[in-house]
């Protein structure tokens, strides 16, 4: 029997990168997948791709920074599938690079609203449902920058540090209710998020990032996905409030 057979799994920001790879991996383990994202075309395409393998996936357009919409999405999931077993709060943006004193306030607020409030809203309504059904597992996507700093990225660093704290606080509140809440903290992973930030392979910035990782390369999405599936599974039954570094040794320095 697969680890997630017949489990209902919600993945935010699931149309590309780590989210998309996680959706495929959960589907390979016979879970029922709900992909949510603002990118409807990519999300529907991925859901169709998964369904063609014989697995079950649906797409729902979703702005995680909208609390009302998040509640409605989770209500629809429960209406269709009857429960919510696993949630991977993965949606996030990098934001622009500026020194703090020059950081545009509207950009700061956007990064915080998606990367922090989006996780809070997701957890709030996911936990409400998991309490009703007697348990579940939540994994939040933080970052190595939830543990260390990075130049010209104060909004992103602040949000990702806050996600780690939010994960720990919620784990203390709900571990006795059979809800496991953990985070993954990836280093720099080869995804569209990195490309969109001007860090494509072959650029000077890309080479600089590689040099920050003792392993001598960037990560790939499946290396993060493997950690997400572990934390979502019963194999991690005694793991609560953890922030699992998936970082090629980045934070060991």
CSV table of C-alpha atoms in Angstrom, one decimal:
chain,number,residue,atom,x,y,z
A,1,UNK,CA,0.0,0.0,0.0
A,2,UNK,CA,1.3,3.5,-0.9
A,3,UNK,CA,1.8,6.0,1.9
A,4,UNK,CA,-0.8,8.4,0.7
A,5,UNK,CA,-3.4,6.0,-0.8
A,6,UNK,CA,-6.8,7.8,-0.8
A,7,UNK,CA,-5.4,10.7,1.2
A,8,UNK,CA,-6.7,14.1,0.2
A,9,UNK,CA,-3.7,16.5,-0.3
A,10,UNK,CA,-3.9,20.3,-0.9
A,11,UNK,CA,-0.9,22.0,-2.5
A,12,UNK,CA,-0.8,25.8,-2.8
A,13,UNK,CA,1.4,27.3,-5.5
A,14,UNK,CA,1.1,23.9,-7.1
A,15,UNK,CA,1.4,24.7,-10.7
A,16,UNK,CA,5.2,24.9,-11.0
A,17,UNK,CA,8.5,24.3,-9.3
A,18,UNK,CA,8.5,22.5,-5.9
A,19,UNK,CA,4.7,22.6,-5.8
A,20,UNK,CA,4.2,20.9,-9.1
A,21,UNK,CA,6.9,18.3,-8.4
A,22,UNK,CA,5.2,17.5,-5.0
A,23,UNK,CA,1.8,17.2,-6.7
A,24,UNK,CA,3.3,14.6,-9.1
A,25,UNK,CA,5.0,12.7,-6.3
A,26,UNK,CA,1.8,12.6,-4.1
A,27,UNK,CA,-0.1,11.4,-7.1
A,28,UNK,CA,2.4,8.6,-7.6
A,29,UNK,CA,1.5,7.5,-4.1
A,30,UNK,CA,-2.2,7.4,-5.0
A,31,UNK,CA,-3.3,10.5,-3.2
A,32,UNK,CA,-6.1,12.7,-4.4
A,33,UNK,CA,-4.5,16.1,-5.3
A,34,UNK,CA,-5.9,19.6,-5.1
A,35,UNK,CA,-3.6,22.0,-6.9
A,36,UNK,CA,-4.2,25.7,-6.1
A,37,UNK,CA,-2.5,28.6,-7.8
A,38,UNK,CA,-3.0,32.0,-9.4
A,39,UNK,CA,-1.7,30.5,-12.7
A,40,UNK,CA,-4.8,28.8,-14.0
A,41,UNK,CA,-3.3,27.6,-17.4
A,42,UNK,CA,-0.4,25.8,-15.8
A,43,UNK,CA,-2.4,24.5,-12.9
A,44,UNK,CA,-5.1,22.9,-15.2
A,45,UNK,CA,-2.4,21.5,-17.5
A,46,UNK,CA,-0.7,19.8,-14.5
A,47,UNK,CA,-4.0,18.4,-13.2
A,48,UNK,CA,-4.8,17.0,-16.6
A,49,UNK,CA,-1.3,15.5,-16.8
A,50,UNK,CA,-1.8,13.8,-13.5
A,51,UNK,CA,-5.3,12.5,-14.4
A,52,UNK,CA,-3.9,11.0,-17.6
A,53,UNK,CA,-1.8,8.7,-15.4
A,54,UNK,CA,-4.9,7.3,-13.7
A,55,UNK,CA,-4.5,9.4,-10.5
A,56,UNK,CA,-6.9,12.0,-9.3
A,57,UNK,CA,-6.1,15.7,-9.4
A,58,UNK,CA,-8.2,18.9,-9.6
A,59,UNK,CA,-7.2,22.5,-10.0
A,60,UNK,CA,-8.7,25.5,-8.1
A,61,UNK,CA,-7.6,29.1,-8.8
A,62,UNK,CA,-6.5,30.6,-5.6
A,63,UNK,CA,-4.9,33.8,-4.3
A,64,UNK,CA,-3.5,32.7,-0.9
A,65,UNK,CA,-3.4,36.3,0.3
A,66,UNK,CA,-7.2,36.3,0.3
A,67,UNK,CA,-8.5,34.8,3.5
A,68,UNK,CA,-12.1,34.6,2.3
A,69,UNK,CA,-11.0,32.8,-0.9
A,70,UNK,CA,-8.8,30.4,1.1
A,71,UNK,CA,-11.8,29.4,3.3
A,72,UNK,CA,-14.0,28.9,0.3
A,73,UNK,CA,-11.3,26.7,-1.4
A,74,UNK,CA,-11.1,24.4,1.7
A,75,UNK,CA,-14.8,24.2,2.0
A,76,UNK,CA,-15.0,23.1,-1.7
A,77,UNK,CA,-12.3,20.5,-1.1
A,78,UNK,CA,-14.2,19.0,1.8
A,79,UNK,CA,-17.5,19.2,-0.1
A,80,UNK,CA,-15.9,17.2,-2.9
A,81,UNK,CA,-13.7,14.8,-1.0
A,82,UNK,CA,-15.1,14.7,2.5
A,83,UNK,CA,-11.9,15.6,4.3
A,84,UNK,CA,-8.4,17.2,4.1
A,85,UNK,CA,-5.6,14.9,5.2
A,86,UNK,CA,-2.4,16.8,4.1
A,87,UNK,CA,-1.7,20.5,3.3
A,88,UNK,CA,1.5,21.8,1.7
A,89,UNK,CA,1.5,25.6,2.0
A,90,UNK,CA,4.0,26.2,-0.7
A,91,UNK,CA,2.9,29.4,-2.5
A,92,UNK,CA,5.4,32.2,-2.4
A,93,UNK,CA,7.2,34.9,-4.3
A,94,UNK,CA,10.7,36.2,-4.1
A,95,UNK,CA,10.1,39.9,-4.3
A,96,UNK,CA,12.4,42.6,-5.6
A,97,UNK,CA,16.0,43.2,-4.3
A,98,UNK,CA,16.4,46.4,-2.4
A,99,UNK,CA,18.3,47.6,0.7
A,100,UNK,CA,15.8,47.9,3.5
A,101,UNK,CA,15.9,51.7,3.6
A,102,UNK,CA,14.9,51.8,-0.1
A,103,UNK,CA,12.4,49.0,-0.1
A,104,UNK,CA,9.1,50.1,-1.6
A,105,UNK,CA,6.4,49.7,0.9
A,106,UNK,CA,3.9,48.2,-1.5
A,107,UNK,CA,6.4,45.5,-2.5
A,108,UNK,CA,7.2,44.8,1.1
A,109,UNK,CA,3.5,44.4,1.9
A,110,UNK,CA,3.0,42.1,-1.1
A,111,UNK,CA,5.8,39.7,-0.1
A,112,UNK,CA,4.5,39.6,3.4
A,113,UNK,CA,0.9,39.1,2.3
A,114,UNK,CA,1.7,36.1,0.1
A,115,UNK,CA,4.6,34.5,1.9
A,116,UNK,CA,3.4,34.9,5.5
A,117,UNK,CA,-0.3,35.8,5.6
A,118,UNK,CA,-0.9,33.3,2.9
A,119,UNK,CA,0.5,30.6,5.1
A,120,UNK,CA,-1.4,31.8,8.1
A,121,UNK,CA,-4.8,31.9,6.3
A,122,UNK,CA,-4.1,28.4,4.9
A,123,UNK,CA,-3.2,27.0,8.3
A,124,UNK,CA,-6.2,28.6,10.0
A,125,UNK,CA,-8.8,27.0,7.8
A,126,UNK,CA,-6.9,23.7,7.3
A,127,UNK,CA,-6.6,23.3,11.0
A,128,UNK,CA,-10.3,24.0,11.5
A,129,UNK,CA,-11.1,21.1,9.2
A,130,UNK,CA,-8.5,18.8,10.6
A,131,UNK,CA,-9.9,19.3,14.1
A,132,UNK,CA,-13.3,18.3,12.9
A,133,UNK,CA,-12.0,15.1,11.3
A,134,UNK,CA,-9.6,14.1,14.1
A,135,UNK,CA,-6.2,15.0,12.6
A,136,UNK,CA,-4.0,15.7,9.6
A,137,UNK,CA,-0.5,16.9,8.6
A,138,UNK,CA,0.6,20.4,7.5
A,139,UNK,CA,3.9,21.3,5.9
A,140,UNK,CA,4.9,24.9,5.3
A,141,UNK,CA,7.5,25.9,2.8
A,142,UNK,CA,9.9,28.3,4.5
A,143,UNK,CA,13.5,28.7,3.3
A,144,UNK,CA,17.1,28.7,4.5
A,145,UNK,CA,16.4,32.4,4.7
A,146,UNK,CA,14.0,31.5,7.5
A,147,UNK,CA,17.2,30.8,9.5
A,148,UNK,CA,19.8,33.1,8.1
A,149,UNK,CA,19.8,36.5,6.4
A,150,UNK,CA,20.5,37.6,2.8
A,151,UNK,CA,21.4,41.0,1.4
A,152,UNK,CA,18.6,43.2,-0.2
A,153,UNK,CA,15.9,40.6,0.7
A,154,UNK,CA,14.6,41.9,4.0
A,155,UNK,CA,10.9,41.3,3.2
A,156,UNK,CA,11.5,37.7,2.0
A,157,UNK,CA,13.8,37.0,5.0
A,158,UNK,CA,11.3,38.4,7.5
A,159,UNK,CA,8.4,36.4,6.0
A,160,UNK,CA,10.3,33.1,6.0
A,161,UNK,CA,11.6,33.6,9.5
A,162,UNK,CA,8.0,34.3,10.6
A,163,UNK,CA,6.8,31.1,8.9
A,164,UNK,CA,9.3,29.1,11.0
A,165,UNK,CA,7.9,30.8,14.2
A,166,UNK,CA,4.3,30.3,13.1
A,167,UNK,CA,5.0,26.6,12.4
A,168,UNK,CA,6.5,26.1,15.9
A,169,UNK,CA,3.7,28.0,17.6
A,170,UNK,CA,1.0,26.1,15.8
A,171,UNK,CA,2.7,22.7,16.5
A,172,UNK,CA,2.6,23.4,20.2
A,173,UNK,CA,-1.1,24.3,20.0
A,174,UNK,CA,-2.2,21.3,18.0
A,175,UNK,CA,0.2,18.4,18.4
A,176,UNK,CA,-2.1,17.0,21.1
A,177,UNK,CA,-5.0,17.1,18.6
A,178,UNK,CA,-3.3,14.7,16.2
A,179,UNK,CA,-2.3,17.5,13.8
A,180,UNK,CA,1.4,17.5,12.8
A,181,UNK,CA,2.7,20.8,11.7
A,182,UNK,CA,6.3,21.2,10.3
A,183,UNK,CA,8.2,23.2,7.8
A,184,UNK,CA,10.8,22.6,5.1
A,185,UNK,CA,13.6,25.0,4.6
A,186,UNK,CA,15.1,24.7,1.1
A,187,UNK,CA,18.3,26.4,-0.1
A,188,UNK,CA,18.4,27.7,-3.6
A,189,UNK,CA,16.5,25.3,-5.9
A,190,UNK,CA,16.5,25.3,-9.7
A,191,UNK,CA,12.9,26.5,-10.2
A,192,UNK,CA,11.0,29.2,-12.2
A,193,UNK,CA,11.1,31.3,-9.1
A,194,UNK,CA,14.9,31.5,-9.3
A,195,UNK,CA,14.8,32.1,-13.1
A,196,UNK,CA,12.3,34.9,-12.7
A,197,UNK,CA,14.6,36.6,-10.1
A,198,UNK,CA,17.4,36.8,-12.8
A,199,UNK,CA,19.4,33.9,-11.5
A,200,UNK,CA,19.2,31.5,-14.5
A,201,UNK,CA,22.0,29.0,-15.0
A,202,UNK,CA,24.9,30.6,-16.8
A,203,UNK,CA,24.5,34.0,-15.1
A,204,UNK,CA,27.1,35.4,-12.7
A,205,UNK,CA,24.4,35.5,-10.0
A,206,UNK,CA,23.7,31.7,-10.5
A,207,UNK,CA,27.4,30.9,-10.2
A,208,UNK,CA,27.6,33.0,-7.0
A,209,UNK,CA,24.7,31.0,-5.5
A,210,UNK,CA,26.3,27.7,-6.3
A,211,UNK,CA,29.4,28.8,-4.4
A,212,UNK,CA,27.3,29.3,-1.3
A,213,UNK,CA,26.4,25.6,-1.1
A,214,UNK,CA,29.1,23.3,0.3
A,215,UNK,CA,27.7,20.5,-1.9
A,216,UNK,CA,28.8,22.5,-5.0
A,217,UNK,CA,25.5,22.8,-6.7
A,218,UNK,CA,21.9,24.0,-6.3
A,219,UNK,CA,19.1,21.7,-5.3
A,220,UNK,CA,16.4,20.2,-7.5
A,221,UNK,CA,12.7,20.2,-6.7
A,222,UNK,CA,12.5,16.4,-6.0
A,223,UNK,CA,15.1,16.8,-3.2
A,224,UNK,CA,12.6,19.1,-1.4
A,225,UNK,CA,9.6,17.0,-2.4
A,226,UNK,CA,11.1,14.0,-0.7
A,227,UNK,CA,11.3,15.9,2.5
A,228,UNK,CA,7.7,17.2,2.1
A,229,UNK,CA,6.4,13.6,1.6
A,230,UNK,CA,8.3,12.4,4.6
A,231,UNK,CA,7.0,15.1,6.9
A,232,UNK,CA,3.4,14.5,5.5
A,233,UNK,CA,3.6,10.7,6.2
A,234,UNK,CA,3.2,8.5,9.3
A,235,UNK,CA,6.9,7.9,9.1
A,236,UNK,CA,7.2,11.4,10.7
A,237,UNK,CA,4.7,10.6,13.4
A,238,UNK,CA,7.0,11.9,16.2
A,239,UNK,CA,8.1,15.0,14.3
A,240,UNK,CA,6.3,18.2,15.4
A,241,UNK,CA,7.3,21.8,14.9
A,242,UNK,CA,10.4,21.0,13.0
A,243,UNK,CA,12.0,23.1,10.3
A,244,UNK,CA,13.9,20.6,8.1
A,245,UNK,CA,16.8,22.1,6.3
A,246,UNK,CA,17.1,20.8,2.7
A,247,UNK,CA,20.1,22.9,1.8
A,248,UNK,CA,23.2,21.1,0.6
A,249,UNK,CA,25.0,22.2,3.7
A,250,UNK,CA,24.2,25.9,3.3
A,251,UNK,CA,23.3,26.5,7.0
A,252,UNK,CA,26.0,24.2,8.4
A,253,UNK,CA,28.7,26.9,7.8
